[in-house]
Amino acid sequence: MTAHFSGLDYSLLVGYLLATVVLGLFIGRRVSSGKDYFLAGRSLPWWAIGMSLVASDIGGTDIIGVGGAAYSYGLAVGNFEWIGCVPAMIVAAFVFIPFFWRAEIYTIPEFMERRYNAAVRSALAICWLVFMACNLGIMLFASSRMMSELFGWGAIPCILATAALVGLYTVAGGLAAVVYTDMIQCVVMIVGCLAVLVIGLIDVGGIGKLKAELRKIEQRQSAHSAVAQRAGDPSPPLDRDMGLRDADNLNAELEVSQAGRSPAESPTAAQQYPTRSRQTSLQDDAKIQHIQLILPVDTRTPFPWTGILFGLALILSPAYWMGNQAIVQRSLGARSEFEAMASYVWGAILKSLIPFLIAVPGLIALVKFPNLEQGDHAFPKLVATLLPTGLRGIFLAAFLAALMSSIDSYLNAASAIVTYDLYKRFLRPNSSERLDMWVGRASTLILLAWAIEFAFFLMETGEGIYAIFQTMMSFFQGPALAILLAGVFWKRATGIAAFAGFVGGVLFSVILFSLSQESVLTALELQPLFQVEEPFLYFTVWAFLVAMVIVIAVSLISPPEPPEKLRYVIGNERGMKA
Amino acid sequence: MTPLHYIGEFVRSSMQAIPLSAVRMIFLAVPILLLIWVLRLPNSKTTRPDGTGSWTQNLKFAASIALLIQILIYSLL
């Protein structure tokens, strides 16, 4: 399906894009050193950084994808913004961010060398660089595909235009341009999504009516499950799309089969659907499943509570908010330690609002369009149906804002790693600030070219490669967090142990991933290790645990680190600057 | 089945035995414990170094808002 936009919509979009690029170029006039380019000269205010954190975190595909996931699975996807962000941001604000800011680092791998050694820095830098470089291509590819499918634009022009626009202001202005344009993008994103939410809620009759309609949809689903169970289907499809398309026929069948039976004799969904565990929530008729955040271990959705709590809230989220260069770097550019902390707290407050803006529209779409073939069509369908001319243009700008704010962050961060962790560390340790800036600009351009090329490669190779890349990129984040936590909190953690733990954790992720592949399972005649659809959250948990065990074990048998390394342990940080 | 399968099955069964009402308490415990921790932080760690600014500029206030929103969300949904 494609949404249609008028001349006014496109005018608003072009106006927004021009304003963004002009602002970025204007800021770029003042950039004259590596510190300006990568840390905005340590001049950024907390409110700009906080908004930039939120904008960077939400990509264009996230707006569509989260709405789609809410359509298909319910509000549980909101966990990724709530417990999957806020706790980690608060801990980061008061523990890690002030610590990193005081150390006056440019990159997280740089901090790792100060605490451990060059091997750990290099391993982490290479992993982050590969991750970010591939992610740039994936973001361009995924967004262009989405824009092509939903808005009818050509995929290749989308890739090239997005890359050109983002590249212009990022190359020119560095982190300052990234943060201030992200700030505008955050506002546009919120306004655009808020328009969809408010108009959508009014259209369905308010929150109460929305809940009532969701309950009706779920009752029809239960009826479908009951009929399928009676027909001997051992695993009735919980696929909501199939259930709803066939619901009318199946309900008719249920009515016929129950004709002549008293209510006491008629099987209910609860009686028909087998109990799998004490946690099976389908039997809880009082609650609307689509607004449940906590789903059972055996849920068919990708959001079991164990994955959300252990994989997301305790591992992936801290790894992201405390250890992801693209995120942490903006707080390193704060004008004071207090403002660096405040930026994260402000970002946490903003994050609390995001699921209402992007997930609830998915529920509204479910009520209005229960028979969509793909959940990803939910948001665009709402936009096409509900928003008047003008507001559609604002939503379009919101979508592109989300996309651009993520790409510019990863571009600048990847360039920082190239410049400081590779070029300056190994080739020209005494390079001037001005040279660092030019190396940064050049590496930004090269990364952009790579991202375009990689996006084209993904276009040709298709879905499989794209999905594999996305999963593989989460392999190292658990181990990275393990060595960061060990280094920052435990004096006894050694560099050798950190390197071994990191490598061991990543390898374990690869093993788990391999043992989840159909071809491997068939060849080895094994059952799947995990029973959820997408077990990447579990890969992260186990990789973290394995890495931590290795770090602890090897640390205890290796010589302790010298005092200059232990300055980078929290509580011991006197004289921490390089 | 490999040893990993046995470990996985054991962990899965153990987690499945926990009722969802108890799981909700665990989810709520995260922001509640964090809120207690934030409120107990010394003011020197949550205010501007020069001591300027009103009480609303103490980061404890803003952090508490963020965590209270989470407590409300996980209590109601």
XYZ file of C-alpha atoms in Angstrom:
655
model
C 0.000 0.000 0.000
C 1.207 3.547 -0.629
C 0.155 6.746 1.034
C -0.492 9.776 -1.119
C 0.951 13.185 -0.415
C -0.007 16.551 -1.782
C 2.096 19.482 -2.895
C 1.658 21.057 0.562
C 2.973 17.906 2.243
C 6.056 17.859 0.051
C 6.584 21.576 0.552
C 6.609 21.104 4.324
C 8.997 18.204 3.951
C 11.388 20.102 1.697
C 11.256 23.098 4.011
C 12.127 20.951 7.006
C 15.000 19.233 5.176
C 16.418 22.543 3.989
C 16.228 24.044 7.483
C 18.048 21.032 8.906
C 20.856 21.165 6.365
C 21.258 24.949 6.628
C 21.434 24.750 10.421
C 24.060 22.016 10.238
C 26.168 23.956 7.732
C 25.866 27.134 9.817
C 27.136 25.322 12.890
C 29.938 23.815 10.832
C 31.493 27.259 10.236
C 32.835 27.291 13.796
C 34.428 23.846 13.720
C 38.214 24.116 13.655
C 39.578 21.221 15.710
C 39.094 17.577 16.530
C 37.588 18.580 19.863
C 35.087 20.828 18.081
C 34.275 18.144 15.533
C 33.855 15.199 17.882
C 32.945 16.790 21.202
C 31.390 20.067 20.002
C 34.151 21.834 21.912
C 32.442 20.626 25.130
C 29.825 23.317 24.755
C 26.547 21.438 24.523
C 23.647 22.216 26.891
C 21.810 19.411 28.675
C 18.448 20.033 27.027
C 19.870 19.700 23.508
C 21.800 16.540 24.367
C 18.765 14.938 26.025
C 16.598 15.514 22.979
C 19.388 14.308 20.732
C 19.674 11.095 22.767
C 15.997 10.371 22.182
C 16.070 11.321 18.509
C 19.165 9.228 17.842
C 17.648 6.217 19.521
C 14.452 6.252 17.465
C 15.098 5.417 13.818
C 12.735 5.819 10.900
C 12.092 2.107 10.778
C 11.409 2.156 14.524
C 8.400 4.435 14.128
C 6.901 2.098 11.550
C 8.253 -1.087 13.164
C 7.139 -0.341 16.733
C 3.675 0.620 15.508
C 3.652 -2.605 13.506
C 4.766 -4.678 16.479
C 2.051 -3.106 18.628
C -0.481 -3.955 15.918
C 0.674 -7.577 15.817
C 1.672 -8.267 19.407
C 0.330 -5.469 21.584
C 1.820 -2.841 23.846
C 4.545 -5.199 25.137
C 6.839 -3.645 22.518
C 6.733 -0.534 24.741
C 9.035 -2.396 27.133
C 11.881 -1.457 24.805
C 11.376 2.225 25.651
C 10.264 1.879 29.271
C 12.073 -0.702 31.363
C 14.389 -1.136 28.381
C 15.694 2.449 28.612
C 14.760 4.486 31.676
C 16.477 2.484 34.468
C 19.716 2.212 32.489
C 19.639 5.926 31.646
C 19.188 6.875 35.307
C 22.069 4.658 36.445
C 24.206 5.958 33.575
C 23.358 9.545 34.532
C 24.623 9.260 38.088
C 27.412 6.674 37.773
C 28.950 6.240 34.318
C 28.417 9.514 32.460
C 30.039 11.798 35.058
C 32.878 9.277 35.299
C 33.479 9.293 31.525
C 33.125 13.082 31.351
C 35.741 13.604 34.062
C 38.146 11.252 32.226
C 38.027 13.615 29.217
C 37.870 10.764 26.731
C 36.737 10.918 23.129
C 35.673 7.287 22.764
C 34.654 4.330 24.924
C 37.454 2.109 23.520
C 39.886 4.860 24.573
C 38.602 4.477 28.122
C 39.084 0.714 27.848
C 42.778 1.138 27.026
C 43.267 3.435 29.991
C 41.684 0.832 32.256
C 42.984 -2.301 30.546
C 45.276 -2.326 27.489
C 45.537 -1.625 23.777
C 44.322 -5.109 22.811
C 40.978 -4.571 24.544
C 40.697 -1.113 23.001
C 41.408 -2.449 19.515
C 39.024 -5.401 19.812
C 36.219 -3.160 21.015
C 36.973 -0.443 18.471
C 36.905 -2.898 15.578
C 33.648 -4.461 16.768
C 31.987 -1.068 17.227
C 33.305 0.162 13.887
C 32.036 -2.887 12.014
C 28.726 -2.687 13.904
C 28.216 1.004 13.176
C 29.413 0.871 9.588
C 27.103 -2.050 8.795
C 24.294 -0.435 10.759
C 24.589 2.680 8.620
C 24.046 0.601 5.509
C 21.223 -1.321 7.130
C 19.470 1.881 8.199
C 19.732 3.281 4.678
C 18.566 0.014 3.129
C 15.693 -0.681 5.544
C 14.411 2.882 5.405
C 14.611 3.105 1.620
C 12.722 -0.158 1.311
C 10.093 1.122 3.697
C 9.817 4.450 1.890
C 9.543 2.648 -1.410
C 6.802 0.346 -0.175
C 4.820 2.858 1.794
C 5.296 6.136 -0.046
C 5.973 4.848 -3.559
C 9.447 6.383 -3.839
C 12.330 4.691 -5.665
C 14.659 2.830 -3.285
C 17.905 3.963 -4.895
C 17.004 7.680 -4.951
C 15.935 7.347 -1.284
C 19.314 5.913 -0.319
C 21.271 8.534 -2.229
C 19.157 11.507 -1.149
C 19.188 10.514 2.528
C 22.935 9.922 2.470
C 23.573 13.248 0.737
C 21.431 15.299 3.128
C 22.802 13.714 6.295
C 26.335 13.683 4.956
C 26.284 17.411 4.167
C 25.691 18.676 7.682
C 27.485 15.857 9.505
C 30.710 16.289 7.509
C 30.529 20.047 7.932
C 29.491 20.407 11.541
C 30.401 17.227 13.420
C 28.831 16.525 16.803
C 27.427 20.025 17.306
C 25.567 19.855 13.991
C 24.382 16.359 14.842
C 23.040 17.341 18.269
C 21.321 20.582 17.272
C 19.715 19.076 14.168
C 18.682 16.071 16.284
C 16.981 18.530 18.627
C 14.824 19.841 15.788
C 14.267 16.314 14.581
C 13.096 15.299 18.060
C 10.488 18.071 18.066
C 9.293 17.195 14.563
C 9.124 13.504 15.457
C 7.059 14.170 18.561
C 4.714 16.584 16.784
C 4.200 14.270 13.825
C 3.519 11.185 15.911
C 1.389 13.145 18.380
C -0.830 14.249 15.504
C -1.419 10.626 14.534
C -2.085 9.625 18.154
C -4.517 12.424 18.987
C -6.484 12.268 15.742
C -6.531 8.481 15.922
C -7.858 8.442 19.487
C -10.558 10.955 18.602
C -11.501 8.882 15.583
C -11.961 5.635 17.519
C -13.908 7.389 20.259
C -11.349 7.767 23.012
C -9.297 5.486 25.228
C -12.306 3.696 26.721
C -13.707 2.862 23.313
C -10.267 1.753 22.118
C -10.020 -0.697 24.997
C -13.537 -1.992 24.374
C -12.801 -2.615 20.703
C -9.515 -4.344 21.528
C -11.373 -6.615 23.910
C -13.871 -7.523 21.158
C -11.027 -8.343 18.772
C -9.429 -10.589 21.357
C -12.704 -12.351 22.060
C -12.986 -13.128 18.379
C -9.415 -14.437 18.487
C -10.284 -16.687 21.418
C -13.309 -17.987 19.561
C -11.115 -18.795 16.578
C -8.648 -20.608 18.832
C -11.459 -22.610 20.385
C -12.760 -23.762 17.014
C -9.288 -24.621 15.799
C -8.660 -26.613 18.990
C -11.900 -28.520 18.541
C -10.902 -29.251 14.973
C -7.868 -31.031 16.349
C -5.264 -28.445 15.541
C -2.714 -28.973 18.364
C -1.230 -25.530 17.935
C -3.912 -23.112 16.885
C -2.426 -20.174 15.076
C -2.106 -17.191 17.322
C -1.299 -15.179 14.254
C -3.693 -12.333 14.698
C -3.928 -11.588 10.997
C -4.990 -15.099 10.060
C -7.321 -15.289 13.018
C -9.119 -12.143 12.111
C -9.377 -12.807 8.403
C -10.997 -16.183 9.108
C -12.750 -15.081 12.255
C -16.122 -14.542 10.678
C -16.179 -17.987 9.072
C -14.875 -19.635 12.200
C -17.332 -17.830 14.431
C -20.104 -19.051 12.158
C -18.774 -22.577 12.498
C -18.632 -22.235 16.251
C -22.227 -21.063 16.334
C -23.368 -23.982 14.178
C -21.458 -26.482 16.275
C -22.944 -25.076 19.441
C -26.489 -24.985 18.077
C -28.809 -26.817 20.386
C -26.321 -26.940 23.256
C -26.931 -25.137 26.506
C -24.445 -22.498 27.590
C -23.210 -24.927 30.222
C -22.397 -27.485 27.536
C -20.736 -25.082 25.116
C -16.999 -25.185 25.361
C -15.389 -21.915 26.235
C -12.042 -20.799 24.895
C -10.610 -21.382 28.347
C -11.766 -24.974 28.363
C -10.619 -25.590 24.841
C -7.213 -23.956 25.072
C -4.823 -26.225 26.950
C -3.024 -24.916 29.997
C 0.675 -24.729 29.256
C 1.921 -23.088 32.397
C 0.820 -21.031 35.355
C 1.726 -18.052 33.283
C -0.584 -18.660 30.303
C -2.332 -15.351 30.172
C -4.835 -16.225 27.437
C -7.110 -17.603 30.112
C -7.289 -14.285 31.944
C -10.540 -12.942 30.508
C -10.460 -9.822 32.691
C -7.389 -8.290 31.057
C -6.938 -6.985 27.549
C -3.906 -8.880 26.253
C -2.924 -6.193 23.775
C -2.169 -3.755 26.565
C -0.291 -6.233 28.763
C 3.374 -5.397 29.181
C 4.388 -8.590 30.942
C 3.962 -11.674 28.776
C 4.594 -15.291 29.794
C 7.758 -17.234 29.085
C 5.962 -19.340 26.485
C 4.368 -16.427 24.633
C 4.405 -16.700 20.850
C 5.434 -13.050 20.613
C 9.118 -12.027 20.634
C 8.597 -10.412 24.093
C 8.608 -13.013 26.904
C 9.177 -11.377 30.291
C 12.424 -13.263 30.806
C 13.886 -11.812 27.607
C 12.639 -8.329 28.467
C 13.933 -8.338 32.046
C 17.192 -10.267 31.757
C 18.133 -9.656 28.142
C 16.884 -6.153 27.579
C 16.609 -4.302 30.912
C 19.662 -5.781 32.615
C 22.063 -6.323 29.702
C 21.266 -4.781 26.311
C 19.923 -1.527 27.672
C 22.887 -0.773 29.955
C 25.268 -1.867 27.170
C 23.565 0.648 24.890
C 23.194 3.649 27.195
C 26.547 3.226 28.943
C 28.725 1.689 26.259
C 27.457 2.667 22.796
C 29.791 5.293 21.342
C 27.023 6.839 19.218
C 25.001 7.526 22.372
C 27.613 8.286 25.022
C 29.637 10.606 22.787
C 27.043 13.384 22.880
C 27.187 13.548 26.693
C 30.985 13.793 26.459
C 30.363 17.060 24.597
C 28.392 18.585 27.485
C 29.611 21.901 28.819
C 29.881 20.586 32.379
C 29.723 17.338 34.311
C 26.379 18.365 35.805
C 24.926 19.059 32.336
C 26.178 15.688 31.081
C 24.234 14.012 33.903
C 21.198 16.240 33.410
C 21.052 15.338 29.717
C 20.532 11.678 30.517
C 17.884 12.382 33.147
C 16.019 14.661 30.746
C 16.325 11.999 28.044
C 14.843 9.417 30.442
C 11.770 11.605 31.007
C 11.286 12.041 27.261
C 11.739 8.333 26.700
C 8.771 7.635 28.970
C 6.494 9.351 26.456
C 7.731 7.627 23.313
C 5.687 4.374 23.446
C 2.482 6.404 23.726
C 3.452 8.205 20.531
C 4.554 5.281 18.408
C 3.074 2.104 19.912
C -0.478 3.218 20.766
C -1.151 4.207 17.119
C -0.494 0.538 16.317
C -3.380 -0.399 18.621
C -5.585 2.245 17.033
C -4.753 0.799 13.618
C -5.695 -2.678 14.861
C -9.168 -1.429 15.773
C -9.642 0.500 12.552
C -7.994 -1.953 10.143
C -8.048 -5.404 11.702
C -7.240 -7.240 8.482
C -3.926 -5.754 7.430
C -1.574 -8.322 5.955
C 1.482 -6.821 7.576
C 1.776 -4.955 10.861
C 4.244 -2.529 9.278
C 1.407 -1.094 7.201
C -0.450 0.049 10.331
C 1.163 3.451 10.820
C 1.205 4.469 7.137
C -2.409 3.359 6.771
C -3.393 5.567 9.707
C -1.477 8.474 8.202
C -3.089 7.969 4.802
C -6.583 7.646 6.248
C -6.698 10.037 9.173
C -4.303 12.894 8.629
C -5.322 15.841 6.469
C -3.037 17.409 3.923
C -0.310 19.310 5.690
C -0.222 17.045 8.715
C 0.768 14.179 6.442
C 3.745 16.238 5.427
C 4.637 16.733 9.081
C 4.471 12.986 9.667
C 6.661 12.433 6.618
C 9.124 14.912 8.067
C 8.889 13.047 11.394
C 9.771 9.794 9.688
C 12.757 11.290 7.901
C 13.766 13.143 11.066
C 13.934 9.856 12.942
C 15.964 8.281 10.163
C 18.405 11.156 9.770
C 18.947 11.611 13.509
C 20.101 7.997 13.812
C 22.314 8.025 10.752
C 24.096 11.264 11.683
C 24.848 9.936 15.173
C 26.351 6.694 13.932
C 28.317 8.510 11.228
C 29.946 10.893 13.697
C 30.579 8.144 16.242
C 32.118 5.738 13.740
C 34.314 8.556 12.489
C 35.449 9.231 16.070
C 36.531 5.617 16.432
C 38.423 5.694 13.131
C 40.141 8.955 14.042
C 41.033 8.327 17.680
C 41.143 4.555 18.123
C 42.864 3.702 14.863
C 44.463 6.698 13.130
C 45.652 8.703 16.138
C 46.360 5.662 18.299
C 48.457 3.718 15.802
C 49.528 6.056 12.956
C 49.906 9.678 14.116
C 49.753 9.933 17.933
C 50.978 13.536 17.804
C 48.641 14.810 15.109
C 47.324 18.334 15.613
C 43.726 19.134 16.518
C 43.210 20.602 13.060
C 44.469 17.451 11.359
C 42.213 15.358 13.590
C 39.260 17.401 12.356
C 40.161 16.792 8.700
C 40.743 13.094 9.303
C 37.331 13.057 10.960
C 35.675 14.714 7.987
C 37.418 12.422 5.520
C 36.491 9.295 7.458
C 32.883 10.496 7.673
C 32.773 10.730 3.881
C 34.359 7.308 3.469
C 31.911 5.763 5.924
C 29.040 7.361 4.067
C 30.264 5.913 0.790
C 30.596 2.517 2.449
C 27.067 2.781 3.870
C 25.639 3.492 0.418
C 27.556 0.601 -1.095
C 26.477 -1.744 1.680
C 22.854 -0.665 1.287
C 23.047 -1.521 -2.425
C 24.613 -4.867 -1.539
C 21.723 -5.632 0.825
C 19.248 -4.698 -1.900
C 20.740 -7.375 -4.099
C 21.230 -10.113 -1.527
C 17.813 -9.743 0.086
C 16.075 -10.363 3.413
C 18.149 -13.253 4.699
C 21.444 -11.391 4.845
C 19.781 -8.342 6.373
C 18.187 -10.373 9.162
C 21.422 -12.230 9.870
C 23.385 -8.996 10.098
C 20.918 -7.531 12.548
C 21.191 -10.513 14.832
C 24.965 -10.819 14.568
C 25.433 -7.221 15.526
C 23.998 -7.876 18.949
C 26.618 -10.558 19.657
C 29.274 -8.360 21.184
C 27.173 -5.978 23.281
C 26.719 -8.348 26.195
C 30.456 -9.135 26.442
C 31.284 -5.429 25.986
C 29.086 -4.590 28.951
C 30.651 -7.360 31.028
C 34.176 -6.027 30.603
C 33.029 -2.426 31.125
C 31.295 -3.265 34.411
C 34.181 -5.407 35.617
C 36.677 -2.685 34.777
C 34.760 0.159 36.365
C 33.716 -1.601 39.582
C 36.376 -4.263 40.290
C 40.004 -3.388 40.882
C 41.080 -6.961 40.384
C 39.860 -7.134 36.764
C 42.859 -7.395 34.438
C 43.453 -6.565 30.807
C 44.211 -10.152 29.823
C 40.969 -11.275 31.451
C 38.972 -8.532 29.734
C 40.291 -9.532 26.311
C 39.656 -13.218 26.961
C 36.186 -12.496 28.325
C 35.254 -10.314 25.386
C 36.419 -12.812 22.775
C 34.941 -15.761 24.681
C 31.578 -14.030 25.065
C 31.349 -13.165 21.384
C 32.274 -16.718 20.385
C 29.599 -18.088 22.698
C 27.029 -15.831 21.020
C 28.066 -17.245 17.658
C 27.652 -20.800 18.980
C 24.173 -20.051 20.296
C 23.220 -18.396 17.040
C 24.490 -21.375 15.037
C 22.559 -23.790 17.235
C 19.398 -21.826 16.465
C 19.698 -22.199 12.701
C 17.374 -24.696 11.020
C 20.099 -26.115 8.791
C 22.423 -26.783 11.736
C 19.648 -28.312 13.823
C 18.696 -30.631 11.000
C 22.279 -31.669 10.327
C 22.982 -32.376 13.996
C 19.508 -33.761 14.693
C 18.943 -31.387 17.574
C 15.940 -29.602 19.018
C 16.002 -25.763 19.027
C 17.737 -24.304 22.044
C 15.228 -21.473 22.385
C 11.508 -21.602 21.863
C 10.830 -17.956 21.091
C 10.675 -16.634 17.571
C 13.655 -14.279 17.863
C 15.978 -15.295 20.693
C 18.528 -12.473 20.284
C 17.702 -11.180 23.778
C 18.692 -14.565 25.185
C 21.931 -14.642 23.147
C 22.850 -11.385 24.856
C 22.157 -12.683 28.370
C 24.199 -15.828 27.979
C 27.062 -14.067 26.192
C 27.213 -11.539 29.034
C 27.272 -14.277 31.673
C 29.938 -16.308 29.900
C 32.087 -13.202 29.374
C 31.751 -12.210 33.034
C 32.687 -15.689 34.262
C 35.783 -15.674 32.038
C 36.778 -12.172 33.218
C 36.488 -13.183 36.866
C 38.275 -16.512 36.452
C 41.177 -15.197 34.363
C 41.560 -12.064 36.521
C 42.085 -14.184 39.617
C 44.920 -16.118 38.007
C 46.601 -13.196 36.227
C 48.811 -10.500 37.772
C 46.946 -7.433 39.113
C 46.978 -4.214 37.121
C 49.339 -1.358 38.110
C 48.016 1.678 40.055
C 47.754 3.948 36.996
C 45.153 1.560 35.569
C 43.195 1.445 38.795
C 42.556 5.201 38.649
C 39.755 4.252 36.254
C 37.858 2.271 38.864
C 34.951 4.128 40.421
C 35.861 5.360 43.897
C 39.553 5.368 42.988
C 39.627 8.024 40.337
C 42.057 10.635 41.574
C 44.233 11.883 38.715
C 42.161 10.090 36.115
C 42.834 12.405 33.168
C 45.309 11.180 30.538
C 20.227 -33.065 23.400
C 23.374 -31.183 24.294
C 24.191 -29.983 27.835
C 23.067 -26.536 26.674
C 19.605 -27.991 25.990
C 19.374 -29.414 29.506
C 20.460 -26.107 31.026
C 17.985 -24.242 28.838
C 15.140 -26.585 29.742
C 15.897 -26.272 33.447
C 15.981 -22.473 33.284
C 12.820 -22.360 31.152
C 10.878 -24.598 33.563
C 12.069 -22.589 36.545
C 11.013 -19.308 34.993
C 7.659 -20.721 33.913
C 6.925 -21.716 37.484
C 6.955 -18.073 38.595
C 3.415 -16.622 38.489
C 2.943 -13.481 36.389
C 1.758 -11.579 39.455
C 5.161 -12.187 41.043
C 6.882 -11.201 37.809
C 5.007 -7.904 37.885
C 6.400 -7.313 41.385
C 9.905 -7.929 40.034
C 9.332 -5.441 37.206
C 8.052 -2.890 39.693
C 10.944 -3.524 42.042
C 13.423 -2.249 39.444
C 12.211 1.381 39.296
C 11.249 1.382 42.989
C 14.709 0.315 44.120
C 16.266 2.794 41.733
C 14.045 5.543 43.115
C 15.171 4.765 46.652
C 18.799 4.787 45.500
C 18.400 8.117 43.696
C 16.723 9.761 46.688
C 19.555 8.581 48.940
C 22.293 10.044 46.719
C 24.172 12.899 48.392
C 23.132 16.326 47.103
C 26.720 16.983 46.059
C 26.250 14.375 43.331
C 22.929 15.674 42.049
C 23.234 19.473 42.098
C 25.427 22.039 40.406
C 28.910 22.251 41.991
C 28.452 25.941 42.863
C 25.249 25.145 44.698
C 23.177 27.537 42.584
C 19.725 26.681 41.358
C 16.429 25.891 43.027
C 15.318 22.486 44.319
C 13.794 21.719 40.932
C 17.290 21.832 39.493
C 18.361 19.040 41.779
C 18.555 16.053 39.429
C 16.882 13.904 42.060
C 13.634 15.695 41.265
C 13.744 14.968 37.519
C 15.022 11.419 37.985
C 12.204 10.745 40.455
C 9.659 11.906 37.891
C 11.089 9.527 35.287
C 11.014 6.604 37.732
C 7.567 7.399 39.106
C 6.213 7.331 35.559
C 7.686 3.843 35.187
C 6.173 2.709 38.474
C 2.788 3.988 37.363
C 3.043 2.317 33.962
C 4.044 -1.079 35.319
C 1.411 -0.906 38.021
C -1.402 -0.219 35.600
C -0.520 -2.158 32.435
